[in-house]
Coordinates of C-alpha atoms (C1' of nucleotides) in Angstrom, one line a residue:
Chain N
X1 CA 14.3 -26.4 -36.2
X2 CA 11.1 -28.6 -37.6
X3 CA 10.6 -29.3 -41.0
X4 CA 7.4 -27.7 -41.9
X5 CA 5.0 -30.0 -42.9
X6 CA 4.9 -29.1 -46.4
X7 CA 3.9 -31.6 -49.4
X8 CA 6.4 -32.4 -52.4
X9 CA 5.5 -30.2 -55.0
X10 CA 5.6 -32.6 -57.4
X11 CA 2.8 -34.5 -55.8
X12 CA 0.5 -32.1 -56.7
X13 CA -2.7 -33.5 -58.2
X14 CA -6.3 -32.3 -59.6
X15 CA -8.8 -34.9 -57.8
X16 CA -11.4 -33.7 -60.1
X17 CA -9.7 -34.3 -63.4
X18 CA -8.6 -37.3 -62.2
X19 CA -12.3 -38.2 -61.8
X20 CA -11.4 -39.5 -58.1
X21 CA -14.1 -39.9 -55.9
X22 CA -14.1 -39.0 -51.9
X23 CA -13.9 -42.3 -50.0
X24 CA -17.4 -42.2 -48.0
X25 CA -18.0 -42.9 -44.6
X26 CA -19.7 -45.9 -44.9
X27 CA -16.4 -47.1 -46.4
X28 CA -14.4 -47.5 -43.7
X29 CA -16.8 -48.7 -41.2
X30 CA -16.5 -52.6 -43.0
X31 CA -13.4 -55.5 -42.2
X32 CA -10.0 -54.2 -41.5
X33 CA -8.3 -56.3 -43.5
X34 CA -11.2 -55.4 -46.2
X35 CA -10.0 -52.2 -46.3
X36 CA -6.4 -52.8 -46.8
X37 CA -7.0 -54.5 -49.8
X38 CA -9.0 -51.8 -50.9
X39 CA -7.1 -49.3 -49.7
X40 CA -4.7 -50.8 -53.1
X41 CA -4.9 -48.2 -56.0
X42 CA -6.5 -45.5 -53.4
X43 CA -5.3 -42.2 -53.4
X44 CA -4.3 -39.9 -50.0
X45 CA -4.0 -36.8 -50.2
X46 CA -3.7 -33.5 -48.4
X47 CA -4.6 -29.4 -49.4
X48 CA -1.8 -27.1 -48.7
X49 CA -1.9 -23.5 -50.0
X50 CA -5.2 -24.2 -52.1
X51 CA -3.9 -27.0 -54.2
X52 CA -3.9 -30.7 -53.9
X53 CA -0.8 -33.2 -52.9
X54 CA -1.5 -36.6 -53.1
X55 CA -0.1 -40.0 -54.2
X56 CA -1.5 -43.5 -55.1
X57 CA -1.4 -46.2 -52.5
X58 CA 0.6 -49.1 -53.5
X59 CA 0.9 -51.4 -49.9
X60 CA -0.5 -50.9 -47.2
X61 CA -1.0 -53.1 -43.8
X62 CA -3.8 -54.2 -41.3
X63 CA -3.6 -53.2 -37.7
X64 CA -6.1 -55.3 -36.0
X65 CA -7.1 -54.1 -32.5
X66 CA -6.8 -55.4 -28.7
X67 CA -6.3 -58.5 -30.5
X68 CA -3.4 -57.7 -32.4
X69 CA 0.0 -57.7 -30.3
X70 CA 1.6 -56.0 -33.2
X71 CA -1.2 -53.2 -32.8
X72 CA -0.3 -50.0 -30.9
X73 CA -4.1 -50.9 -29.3
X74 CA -3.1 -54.1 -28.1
X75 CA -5.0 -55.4 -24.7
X76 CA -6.9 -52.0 -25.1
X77 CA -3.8 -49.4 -24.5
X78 CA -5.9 -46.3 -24.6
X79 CA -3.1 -43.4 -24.1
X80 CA -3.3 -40.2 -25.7
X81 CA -1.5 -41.0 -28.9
X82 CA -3.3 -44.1 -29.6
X83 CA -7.0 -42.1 -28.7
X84 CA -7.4 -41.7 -32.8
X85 CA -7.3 -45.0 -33.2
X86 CA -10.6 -45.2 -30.7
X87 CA -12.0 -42.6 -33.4
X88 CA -14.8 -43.6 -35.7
X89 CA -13.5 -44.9 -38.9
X90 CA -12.3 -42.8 -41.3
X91 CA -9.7 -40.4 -39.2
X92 CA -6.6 -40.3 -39.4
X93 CA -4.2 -41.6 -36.9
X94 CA -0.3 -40.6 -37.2
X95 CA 3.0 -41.5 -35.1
X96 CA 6.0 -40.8 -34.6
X97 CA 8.4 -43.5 -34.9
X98 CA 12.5 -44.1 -34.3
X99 CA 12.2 -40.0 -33.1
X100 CA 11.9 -39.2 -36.8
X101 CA 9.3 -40.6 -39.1
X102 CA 5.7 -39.9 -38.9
X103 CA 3.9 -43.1 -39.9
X104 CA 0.0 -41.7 -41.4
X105 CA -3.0 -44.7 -40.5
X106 CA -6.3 -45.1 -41.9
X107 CA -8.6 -45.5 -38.8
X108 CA -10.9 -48.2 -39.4
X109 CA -14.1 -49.8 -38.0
X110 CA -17.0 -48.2 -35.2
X111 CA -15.7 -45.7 -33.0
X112 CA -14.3 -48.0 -29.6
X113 CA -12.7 -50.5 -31.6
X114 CA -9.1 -49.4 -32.5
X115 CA -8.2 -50.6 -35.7
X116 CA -6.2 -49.0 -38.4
X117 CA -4.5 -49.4 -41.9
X118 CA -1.1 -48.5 -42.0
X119 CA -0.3 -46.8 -45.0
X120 CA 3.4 -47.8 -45.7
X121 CA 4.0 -47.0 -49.7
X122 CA 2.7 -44.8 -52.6
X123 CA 3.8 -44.3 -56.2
X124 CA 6.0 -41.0 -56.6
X125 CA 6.4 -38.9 -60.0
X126 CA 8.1 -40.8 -62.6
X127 CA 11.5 -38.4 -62.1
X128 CA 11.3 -40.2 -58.4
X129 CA 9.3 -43.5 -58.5
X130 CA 10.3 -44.3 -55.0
X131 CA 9.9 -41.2 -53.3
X132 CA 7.0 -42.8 -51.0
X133 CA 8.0 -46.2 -50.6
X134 CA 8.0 -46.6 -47.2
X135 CA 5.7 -45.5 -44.4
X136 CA 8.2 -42.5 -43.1
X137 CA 8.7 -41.9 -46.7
X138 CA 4.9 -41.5 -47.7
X139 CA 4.8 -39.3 -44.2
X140 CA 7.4 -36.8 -45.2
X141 CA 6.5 -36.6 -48.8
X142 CA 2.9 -35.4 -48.2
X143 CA 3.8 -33.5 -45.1
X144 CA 2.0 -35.2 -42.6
X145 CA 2.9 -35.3 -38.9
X146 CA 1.7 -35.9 -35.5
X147 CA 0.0 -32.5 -35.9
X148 CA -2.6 -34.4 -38.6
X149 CA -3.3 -37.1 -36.3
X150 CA -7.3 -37.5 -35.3
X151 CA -8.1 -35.2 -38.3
X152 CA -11.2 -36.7 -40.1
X153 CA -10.7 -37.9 -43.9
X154 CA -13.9 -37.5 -44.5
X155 CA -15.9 -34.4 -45.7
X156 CA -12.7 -32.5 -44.6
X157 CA -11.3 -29.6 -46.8
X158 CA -7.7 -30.0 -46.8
X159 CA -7.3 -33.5 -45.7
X160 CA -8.9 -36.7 -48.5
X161 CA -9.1 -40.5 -49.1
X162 CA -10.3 -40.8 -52.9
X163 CA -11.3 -44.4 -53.6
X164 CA -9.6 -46.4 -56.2
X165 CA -11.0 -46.7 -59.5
X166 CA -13.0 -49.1 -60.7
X167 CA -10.1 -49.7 -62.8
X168 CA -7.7 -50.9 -64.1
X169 CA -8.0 -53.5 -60.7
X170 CA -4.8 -53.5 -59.1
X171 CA -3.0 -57.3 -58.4
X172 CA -3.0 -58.0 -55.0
X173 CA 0.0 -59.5 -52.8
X174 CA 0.2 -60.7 -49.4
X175 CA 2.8 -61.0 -47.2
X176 CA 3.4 -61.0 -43.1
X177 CA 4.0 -57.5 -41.7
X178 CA 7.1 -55.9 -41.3
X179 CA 9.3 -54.9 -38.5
X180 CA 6.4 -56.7 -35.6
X181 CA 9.1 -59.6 -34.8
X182 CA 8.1 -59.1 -31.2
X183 CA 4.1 -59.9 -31.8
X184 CA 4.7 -63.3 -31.1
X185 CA 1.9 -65.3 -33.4
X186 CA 0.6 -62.1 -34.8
X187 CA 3.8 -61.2 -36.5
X188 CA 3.3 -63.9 -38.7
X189 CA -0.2 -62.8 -39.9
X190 CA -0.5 -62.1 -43.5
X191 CA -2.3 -58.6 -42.9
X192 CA 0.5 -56.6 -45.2
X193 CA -1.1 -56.4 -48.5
X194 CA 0.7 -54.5 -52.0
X195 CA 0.0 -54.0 -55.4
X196 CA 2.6 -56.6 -57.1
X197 CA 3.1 -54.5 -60.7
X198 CA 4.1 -51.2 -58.3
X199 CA 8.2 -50.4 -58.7
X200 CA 7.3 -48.5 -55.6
X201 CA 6.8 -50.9 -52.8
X202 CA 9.1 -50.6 -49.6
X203 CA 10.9 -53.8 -50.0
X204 CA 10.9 -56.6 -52.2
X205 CA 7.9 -58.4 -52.0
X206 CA 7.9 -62.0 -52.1
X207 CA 5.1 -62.7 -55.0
X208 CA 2.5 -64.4 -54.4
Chain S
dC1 C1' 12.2 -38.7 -12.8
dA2 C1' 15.0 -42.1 -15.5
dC3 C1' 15.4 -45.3 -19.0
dA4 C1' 14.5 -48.6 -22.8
dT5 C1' 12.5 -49.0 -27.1
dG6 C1' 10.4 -48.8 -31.5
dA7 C1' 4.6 -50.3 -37.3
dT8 C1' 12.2 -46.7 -40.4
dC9 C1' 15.7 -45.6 -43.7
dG10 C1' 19.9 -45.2 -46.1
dC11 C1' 24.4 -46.3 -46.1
dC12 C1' 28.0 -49.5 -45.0
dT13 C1' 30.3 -54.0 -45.4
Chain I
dG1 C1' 22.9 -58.5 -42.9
dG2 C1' 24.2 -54.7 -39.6
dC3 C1' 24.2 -50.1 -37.7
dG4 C1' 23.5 -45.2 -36.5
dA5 C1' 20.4 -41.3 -36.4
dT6 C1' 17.2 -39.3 -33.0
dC7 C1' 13.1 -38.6 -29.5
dA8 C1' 8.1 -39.3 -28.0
dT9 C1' 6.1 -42.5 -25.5
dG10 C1' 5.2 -46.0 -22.1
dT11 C1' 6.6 -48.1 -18.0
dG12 C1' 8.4 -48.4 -13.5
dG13 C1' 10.6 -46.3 -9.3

DNA sequence: CACATGATCGCCT
DNA sequence: GGCGATCATGTGG
């Protein structure tokens, strides 16, 4: 039996009377790591039953291509589950790691070059602050799966990046990426980025 | 077809 | 700091 993919209820959210704003197109076709840092104090969210789920994004990490040995695209490995990753910025790509947690990416950059932004903590309701702080966390929590991946965030009815607000402007951290040990150089990158005031990052955060 | 291995997490010591 | 859960995916025969 498979979980359905069904959001926390208490992650239900009113984009409008938040006064969030849709995430454009334009705004993902920019720098990777760009987006990551953007990607700080952003909201993800998803439409199930009519209503809204969704959660601020409080660290996040860049994946940076054929380039990248820690990316899933590295030397150009074009296999069905990386294809979203190929997608035009701005879809979703989603995989399944350890046989159980379904890690949701931000697809970044033209459509050929396979970058993405690997969403890996949100901020939970305050009765459960750390409800998505971690990648399979934030996946379960929303109720997203491999079924979601290559779905386009943009324009979409159920599916939504809002952009973060102008303010307040989140502080910034930087730190190497986790669980990449085998990328060699790349693991050492400092492509993992987090909003140092969030109680809901996945681990402790060496400031910065 | 067979097998090794994770972009993890929570619990244990 | 270590380990088990649990399985799709990639690789090689």
């Amino acid at each position: 039996m498979i979980a359905k993919p069904r959001p926390d209820a208490r992650l239900a959210i009113e984009p409008g009377a938040l006064g969030l704003v849709e995430a454009r197109r334009a705004f993902y076709l920019r720098d990777t790591v760009d987006i990551a840092r953007d990607l700080i104090g952003a909201y993800i969210a998803r439409r199930w039953r009519g209503r809204w789920y969704g959660a601020r994004i409080v660290e996040t990490e860049a994946y940076l291509g054929a380039g990248d040995a820690a990316a899933h695209s590295f030397r150009g490995r074009r296999t069905s589950r990386v294809e979203p990753m190929y997608a035009e910025g701005g879809h979703l790509y989603v995989f399944l790691v350890y046989g159980m947690h379904h890690c949701a990416n931000v697809v970044t950059a033209r459509a050929g070059r396979p970058e993405a932004v690997l969403l890996r903590a949100a901020e939970g309701p305050p009765e459960a602050p750390r409800l998505l702080s971690g990648p399979g966390k934030l996946g379960a929590a929303l109720g997203l799966t491999v079924a979601d991946s290559g779905r386009d965030l943009v324009g979409g009815r159920s599916l939504a990046l809002f952009a973060r607000p102008r303010k307040p402007r989140p502080r910034i951290g930087e730190a190497p990426r986790i669980g990449v040990d085998y990328a060699g150089e790349a693991a050492g990158w400092p492509l993992r980025f987090f909003d140092l005031d969030s109680p809901a990052v996945s681990r402790r955060s060496s400031r910065k």
